[in-house]
Coordinates of C-alpha atoms in Angstrom, one line a residue:
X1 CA 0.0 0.0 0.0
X2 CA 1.3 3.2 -0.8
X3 CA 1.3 6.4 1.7
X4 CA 1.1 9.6 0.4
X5 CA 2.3 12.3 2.9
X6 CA 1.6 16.0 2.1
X7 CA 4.4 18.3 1.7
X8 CA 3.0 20.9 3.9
X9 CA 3.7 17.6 6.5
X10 CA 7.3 17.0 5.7
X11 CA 8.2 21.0 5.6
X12 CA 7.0 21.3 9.0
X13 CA 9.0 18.5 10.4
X14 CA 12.2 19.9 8.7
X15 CA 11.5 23.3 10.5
X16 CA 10.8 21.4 14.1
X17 CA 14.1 19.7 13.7
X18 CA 15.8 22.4 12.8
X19 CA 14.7 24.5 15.9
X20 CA 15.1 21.1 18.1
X21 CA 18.4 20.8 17.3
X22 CA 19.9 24.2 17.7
X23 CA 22.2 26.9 16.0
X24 CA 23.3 25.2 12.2
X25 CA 25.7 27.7 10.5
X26 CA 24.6 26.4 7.4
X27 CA 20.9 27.4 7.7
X28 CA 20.0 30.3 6.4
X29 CA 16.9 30.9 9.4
X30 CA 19.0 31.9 12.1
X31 CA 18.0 34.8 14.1
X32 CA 20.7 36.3 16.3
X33 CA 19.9 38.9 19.1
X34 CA 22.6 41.4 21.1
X35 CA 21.9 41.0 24.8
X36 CA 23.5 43.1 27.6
X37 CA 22.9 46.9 26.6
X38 CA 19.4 47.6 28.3
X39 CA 18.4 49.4 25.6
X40 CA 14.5 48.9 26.1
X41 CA 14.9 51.4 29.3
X42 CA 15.5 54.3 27.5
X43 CA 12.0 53.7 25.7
X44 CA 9.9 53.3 29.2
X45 CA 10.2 49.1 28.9
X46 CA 10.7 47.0 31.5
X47 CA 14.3 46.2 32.3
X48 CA 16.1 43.7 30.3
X49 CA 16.1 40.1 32.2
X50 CA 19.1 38.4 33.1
X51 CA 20.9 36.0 30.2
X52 CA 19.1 32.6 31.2
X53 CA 15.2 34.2 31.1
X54 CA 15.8 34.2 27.3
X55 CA 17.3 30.8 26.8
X56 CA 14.7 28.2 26.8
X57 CA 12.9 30.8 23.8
X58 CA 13.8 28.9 20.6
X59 CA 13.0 31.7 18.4
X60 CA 16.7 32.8 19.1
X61 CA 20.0 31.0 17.5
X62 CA 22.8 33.5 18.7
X63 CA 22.9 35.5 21.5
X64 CA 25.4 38.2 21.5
X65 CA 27.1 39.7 24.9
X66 CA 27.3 43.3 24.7
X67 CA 29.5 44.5 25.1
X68 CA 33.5 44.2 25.9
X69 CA 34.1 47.8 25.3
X70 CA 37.4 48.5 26.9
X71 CA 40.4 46.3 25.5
X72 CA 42.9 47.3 27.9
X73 CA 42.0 48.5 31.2
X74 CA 43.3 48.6 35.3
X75 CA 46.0 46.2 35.3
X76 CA 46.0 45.8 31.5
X77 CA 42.9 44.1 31.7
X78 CA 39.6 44.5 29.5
X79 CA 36.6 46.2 30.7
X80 CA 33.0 44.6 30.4
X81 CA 29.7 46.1 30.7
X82 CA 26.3 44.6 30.8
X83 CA 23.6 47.2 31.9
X84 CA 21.2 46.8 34.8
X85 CA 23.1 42.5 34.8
X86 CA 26.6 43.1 35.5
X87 CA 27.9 46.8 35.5
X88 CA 30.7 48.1 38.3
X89 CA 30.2 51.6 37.0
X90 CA 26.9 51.7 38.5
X91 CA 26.7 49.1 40.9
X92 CA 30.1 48.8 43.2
X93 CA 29.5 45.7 44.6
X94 CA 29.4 43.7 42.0
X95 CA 33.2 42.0 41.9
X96 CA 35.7 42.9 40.2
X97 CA 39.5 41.0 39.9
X98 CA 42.4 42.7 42.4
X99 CA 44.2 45.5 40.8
X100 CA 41.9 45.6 37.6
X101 CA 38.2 46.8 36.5
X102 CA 37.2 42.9 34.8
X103 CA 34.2 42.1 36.5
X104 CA 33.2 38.6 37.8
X105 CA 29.7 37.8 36.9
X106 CA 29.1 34.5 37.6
X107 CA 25.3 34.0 37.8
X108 CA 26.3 35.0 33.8
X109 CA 28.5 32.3 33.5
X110 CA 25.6 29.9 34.6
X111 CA 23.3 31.3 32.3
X112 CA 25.9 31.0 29.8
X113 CA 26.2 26.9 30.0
X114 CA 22.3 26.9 30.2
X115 CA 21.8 28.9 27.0
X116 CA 24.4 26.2 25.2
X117 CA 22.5 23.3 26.7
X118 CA 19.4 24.4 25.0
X119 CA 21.2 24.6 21.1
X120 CA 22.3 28.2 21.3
X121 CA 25.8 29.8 20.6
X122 CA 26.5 32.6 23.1
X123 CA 29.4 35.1 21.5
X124 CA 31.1 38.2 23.3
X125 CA 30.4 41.5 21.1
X126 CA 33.5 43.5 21.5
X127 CA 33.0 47.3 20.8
X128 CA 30.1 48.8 20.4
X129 CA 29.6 52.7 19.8
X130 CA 31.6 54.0 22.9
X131 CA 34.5 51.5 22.5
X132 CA 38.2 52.2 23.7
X133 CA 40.0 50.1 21.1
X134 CA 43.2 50.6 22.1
X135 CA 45.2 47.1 22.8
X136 CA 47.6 45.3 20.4
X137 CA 46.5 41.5 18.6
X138 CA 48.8 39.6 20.2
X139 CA 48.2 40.7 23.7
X140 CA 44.6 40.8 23.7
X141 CA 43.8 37.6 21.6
X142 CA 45.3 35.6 24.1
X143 CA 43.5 37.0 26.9
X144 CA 40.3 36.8 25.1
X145 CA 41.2 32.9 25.2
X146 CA 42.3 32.8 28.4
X147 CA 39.7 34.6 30.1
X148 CA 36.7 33.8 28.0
X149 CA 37.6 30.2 26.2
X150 CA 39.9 27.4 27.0
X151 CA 42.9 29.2 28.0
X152 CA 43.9 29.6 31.6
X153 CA 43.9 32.5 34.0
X154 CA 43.0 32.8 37.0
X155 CA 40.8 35.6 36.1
X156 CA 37.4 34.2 34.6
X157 CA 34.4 36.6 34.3
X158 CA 32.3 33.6 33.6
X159 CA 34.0 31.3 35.5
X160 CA 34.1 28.5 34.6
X161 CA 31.5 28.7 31.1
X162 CA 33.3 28.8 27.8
X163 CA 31.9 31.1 25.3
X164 CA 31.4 29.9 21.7
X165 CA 33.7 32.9 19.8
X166 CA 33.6 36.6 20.0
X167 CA 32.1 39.5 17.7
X168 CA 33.7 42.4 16.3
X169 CA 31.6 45.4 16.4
X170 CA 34.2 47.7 16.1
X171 CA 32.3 50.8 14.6
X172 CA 35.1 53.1 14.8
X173 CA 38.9 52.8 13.6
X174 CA 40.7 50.7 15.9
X175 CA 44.6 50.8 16.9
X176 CA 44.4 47.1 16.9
X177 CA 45.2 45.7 14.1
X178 CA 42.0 43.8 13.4
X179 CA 43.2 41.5 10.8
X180 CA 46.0 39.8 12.8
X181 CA 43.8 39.9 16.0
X182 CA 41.3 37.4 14.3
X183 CA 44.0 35.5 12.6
X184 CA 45.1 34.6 16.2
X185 CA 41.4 34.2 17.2
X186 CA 40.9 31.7 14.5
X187 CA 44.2 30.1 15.4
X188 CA 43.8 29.2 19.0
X189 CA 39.8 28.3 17.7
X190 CA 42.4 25.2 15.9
X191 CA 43.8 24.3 19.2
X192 CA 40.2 23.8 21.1
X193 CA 38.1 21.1 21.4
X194 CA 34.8 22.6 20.2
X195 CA 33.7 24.6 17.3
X196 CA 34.4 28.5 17.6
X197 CA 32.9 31.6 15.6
X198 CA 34.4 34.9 14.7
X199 CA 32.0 37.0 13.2
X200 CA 31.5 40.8 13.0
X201 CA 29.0 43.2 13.0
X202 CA 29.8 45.7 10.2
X203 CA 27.8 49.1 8.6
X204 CA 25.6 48.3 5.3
X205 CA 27.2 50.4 3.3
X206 CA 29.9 48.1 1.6
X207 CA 32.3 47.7 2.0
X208 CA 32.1 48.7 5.9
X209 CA 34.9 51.3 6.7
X210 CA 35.9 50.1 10.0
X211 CA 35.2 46.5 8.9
X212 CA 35.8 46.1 5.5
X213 CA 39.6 44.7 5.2
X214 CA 38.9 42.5 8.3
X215 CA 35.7 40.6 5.9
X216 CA 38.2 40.8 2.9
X217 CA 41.4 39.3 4.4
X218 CA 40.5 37.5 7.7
X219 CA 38.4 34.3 8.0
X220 CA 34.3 35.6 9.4
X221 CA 31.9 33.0 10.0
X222 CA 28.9 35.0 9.9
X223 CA 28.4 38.9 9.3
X224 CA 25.7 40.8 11.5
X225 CA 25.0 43.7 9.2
X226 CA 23.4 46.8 10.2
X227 CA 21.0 47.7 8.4
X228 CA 20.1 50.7 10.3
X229 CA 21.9 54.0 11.3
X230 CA 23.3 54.1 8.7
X231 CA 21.1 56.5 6.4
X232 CA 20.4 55.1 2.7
X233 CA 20.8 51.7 3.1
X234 CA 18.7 51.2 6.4
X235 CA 15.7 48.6 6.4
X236 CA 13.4 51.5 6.2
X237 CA 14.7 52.3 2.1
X238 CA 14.1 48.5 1.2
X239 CA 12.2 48.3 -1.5
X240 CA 12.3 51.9 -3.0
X241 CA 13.3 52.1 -6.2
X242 CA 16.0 54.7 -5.7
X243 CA 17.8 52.4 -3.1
X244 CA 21.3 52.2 -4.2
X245 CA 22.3 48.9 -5.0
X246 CA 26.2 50.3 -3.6
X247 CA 24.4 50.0 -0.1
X248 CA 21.8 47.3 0.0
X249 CA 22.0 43.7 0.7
X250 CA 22.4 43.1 -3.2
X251 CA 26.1 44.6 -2.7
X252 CA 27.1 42.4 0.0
X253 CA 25.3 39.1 -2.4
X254 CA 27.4 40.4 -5.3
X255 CA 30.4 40.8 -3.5
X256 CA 29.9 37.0 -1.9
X257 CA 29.5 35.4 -5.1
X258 CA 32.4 37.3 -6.5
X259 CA 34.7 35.8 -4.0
X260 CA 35.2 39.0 -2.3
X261 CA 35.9 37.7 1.4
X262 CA 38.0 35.8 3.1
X263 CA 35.5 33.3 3.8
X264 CA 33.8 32.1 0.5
X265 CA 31.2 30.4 2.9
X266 CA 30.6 33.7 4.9
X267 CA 26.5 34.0 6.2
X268 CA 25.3 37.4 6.1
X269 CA 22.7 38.5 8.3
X270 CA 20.5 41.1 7.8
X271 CA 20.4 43.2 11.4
X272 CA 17.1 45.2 12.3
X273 CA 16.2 47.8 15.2
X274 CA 13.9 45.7 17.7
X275 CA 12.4 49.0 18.8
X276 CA 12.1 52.3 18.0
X277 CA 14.0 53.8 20.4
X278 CA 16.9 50.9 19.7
X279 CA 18.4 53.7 17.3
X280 CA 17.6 56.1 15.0
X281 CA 14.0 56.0 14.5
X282 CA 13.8 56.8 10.9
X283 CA 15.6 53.5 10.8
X284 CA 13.4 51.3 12.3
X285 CA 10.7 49.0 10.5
X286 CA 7.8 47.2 11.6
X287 CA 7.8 43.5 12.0
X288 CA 5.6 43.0 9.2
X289 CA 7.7 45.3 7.1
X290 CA 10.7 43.3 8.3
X291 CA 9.4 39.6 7.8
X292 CA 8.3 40.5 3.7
X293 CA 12.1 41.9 3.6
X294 CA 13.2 38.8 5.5
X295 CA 11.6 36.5 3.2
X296 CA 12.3 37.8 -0.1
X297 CA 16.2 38.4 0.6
X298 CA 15.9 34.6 2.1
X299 CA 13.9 33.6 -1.0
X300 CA 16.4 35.6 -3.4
X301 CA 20.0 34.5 -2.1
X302 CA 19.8 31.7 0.1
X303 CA 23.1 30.6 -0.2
X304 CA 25.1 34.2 1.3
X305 CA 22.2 34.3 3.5
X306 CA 21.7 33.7 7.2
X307 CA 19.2 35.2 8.8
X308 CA 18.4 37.9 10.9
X309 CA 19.9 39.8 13.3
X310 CA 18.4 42.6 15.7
X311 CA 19.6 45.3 18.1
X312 CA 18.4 44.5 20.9
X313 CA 16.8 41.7 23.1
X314 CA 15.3 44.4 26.0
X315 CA 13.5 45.6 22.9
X316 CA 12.8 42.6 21.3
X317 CA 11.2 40.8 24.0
X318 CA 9.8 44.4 25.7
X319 CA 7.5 45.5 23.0
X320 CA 4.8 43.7 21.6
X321 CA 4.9 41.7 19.1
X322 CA 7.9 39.7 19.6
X323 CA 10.3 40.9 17.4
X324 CA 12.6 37.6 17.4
X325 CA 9.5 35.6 16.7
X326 CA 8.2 37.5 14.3
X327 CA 11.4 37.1 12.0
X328 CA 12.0 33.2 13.3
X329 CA 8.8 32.4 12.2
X330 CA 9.0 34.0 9.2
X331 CA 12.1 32.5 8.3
X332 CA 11.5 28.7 9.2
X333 CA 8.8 28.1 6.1
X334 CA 12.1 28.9 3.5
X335 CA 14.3 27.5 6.0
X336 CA 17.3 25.3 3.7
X337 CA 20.6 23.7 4.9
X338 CA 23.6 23.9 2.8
X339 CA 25.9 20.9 3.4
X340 CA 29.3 21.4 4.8
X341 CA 30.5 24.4 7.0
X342 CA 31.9 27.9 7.7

């Protein structure tokens, strides 16, 4: 006797594996969210929750720690921040190391390992817009391991969770040289005994000014691009026809299938505001608006892309609807699955 079994069937138990599973590189349905900034407060929403309220949510893939913002502080140690979570700045007893201004969040660390348990990848954003970039590669890479990975120190914010790669967000020009920092990055990634990420989190227009050499001669595993701030080539121009192609998502395609990075197997995110006070608000779109561009950039150039990305959880999860599952579930009907890896 022959079965038939609708497609309709079969799709949705391709997506519900997918989301069992967890974070797949090669999926271009991923939705990544920065966490740590508190954002949401400035707009009259509740307080962003601590990291582990948001990890049983399945709608999220990445979740990025915002931010390392200070590469060399007290002791020639780097600085965190994490808002209202863990912030010395504005709340002195939380711990910091002897002779240096590296907090020790540890209920972080917990929520780390519980994040990964459930199929997400947690990364450390460093930069953001009121970085101090001012270390040198080789100094800082290994620290970076050694306090955040598998190295050894007997500093460990985190204790003793392990982080699953770091971000550049570096949206101003660094002292660092970037290129040979991720080199390293990628080459203690070698020595581990887990898969890392090094992504980055560059300005639409291409190529990124800050970023742009980093993408071209550095191995990226995924690129969070901001489509927002950023004037012509914000979400809120998609679709016009006077959006130039020199700053739209077509550029960064183009420049993918032309072999222009590092990476040939780069994903490239498209990153949203959550919220209109997340940014500038001429920049921000609707989740409607969002999901049609999400799908039709999905539907149009599935192999360069990734998902979505969006600045930032307070705002996501504050306002209603829910901005990460608005794009998840928008994404998981197209949802494909290259074969082989980053």
């Amino acid at each position: 006797m022959n079965i038939s079994i609708p497609l309709w069937f079969l799709l949705a138990i391709s997506s519900l594996a997918q989301r069992i599973s967890g974070f797949d590189i090669n999926c271009n349905s991923n939705v990544a969210v920065y966490w740590g900034q508190n954002s949401g407060a400035s707009g009259s929403l509740p307080y962003q929750k601590p990291l582990g309220a948001y990890c049983d949510d399945d709608n999220v893939d990445v979740i990025l720690l915002s931010f390392l913002y200070i590469l060399k502080g007290a002791g020639g140690y780097p600085v965190l921040n994490f808002a209202n979570i863990c912030d010395y700045s504005k709340n002195t007893s939380v711990p910091v190391f002897p002779g240096t201004e590296l907090m020790h969040c540890s209920d972080m660390g917990a929520d780390i390992k519980h994040c990964q348990s459930k199929g997400k990848i947690v990364l450390l954003s460093i930069g953001g817009a009121t970085a101090q970039l001012n270390s040198d590669a080789d100094t800082f890479s290994k620290q970076v391991w050694d306090l955040f990975m598998e190295g050894s120190s007997p500093y460990r914010p985190f204790d003793d969770a392990i982080i699953d790669g770091v971000d550049l967000d570096f949206e101003q020009s660094s002292q660092m040289d970037l290129i040979q920092f991720a080199n390293n990055m990628n080459q203690f990634y070698k020595t581990g005994t887990r898969k890392y990420y090094l992504t980055s989190a560059p300005q639409c227009p291409y190529p990124d000014a800050n970023l742009g050499k980093l993408l071209s001669q550095a191995h990226v595993d995924m690129a969070f691009i901001q489509f927002y701030n950023s004037g012509w080539c914000d979400n809120s121009k998609y679709g016009l026809p006077h959006w130039p192609e020199s700053m739209n998502y077509y550029m960064w395609d183009e420049a993918w299938h032309n072999g222009s990075f590092a990476n040939p197997n780069i994903k490239l995110y498209v990153g949203a505001m959550a919220g209109t006070g997340a940014g500038n608000p001429s920049s921000y779109v609707a989740p409607d608006f969002f999901t049609r561009e999400l799908k039709e950039l999905q539907g149009n150039h599935s192999e360069s892309f990734g998902g979505a990305m969006m600045w930032d959880m307070s705002w996501a999860y504050g306002a209603t609807p829910n901005y990460a599952a608005s794009a998840k579930q928008a994404l998981m009907p197209g949802s494909k699955c290259a074969s082989g890896g980053s």
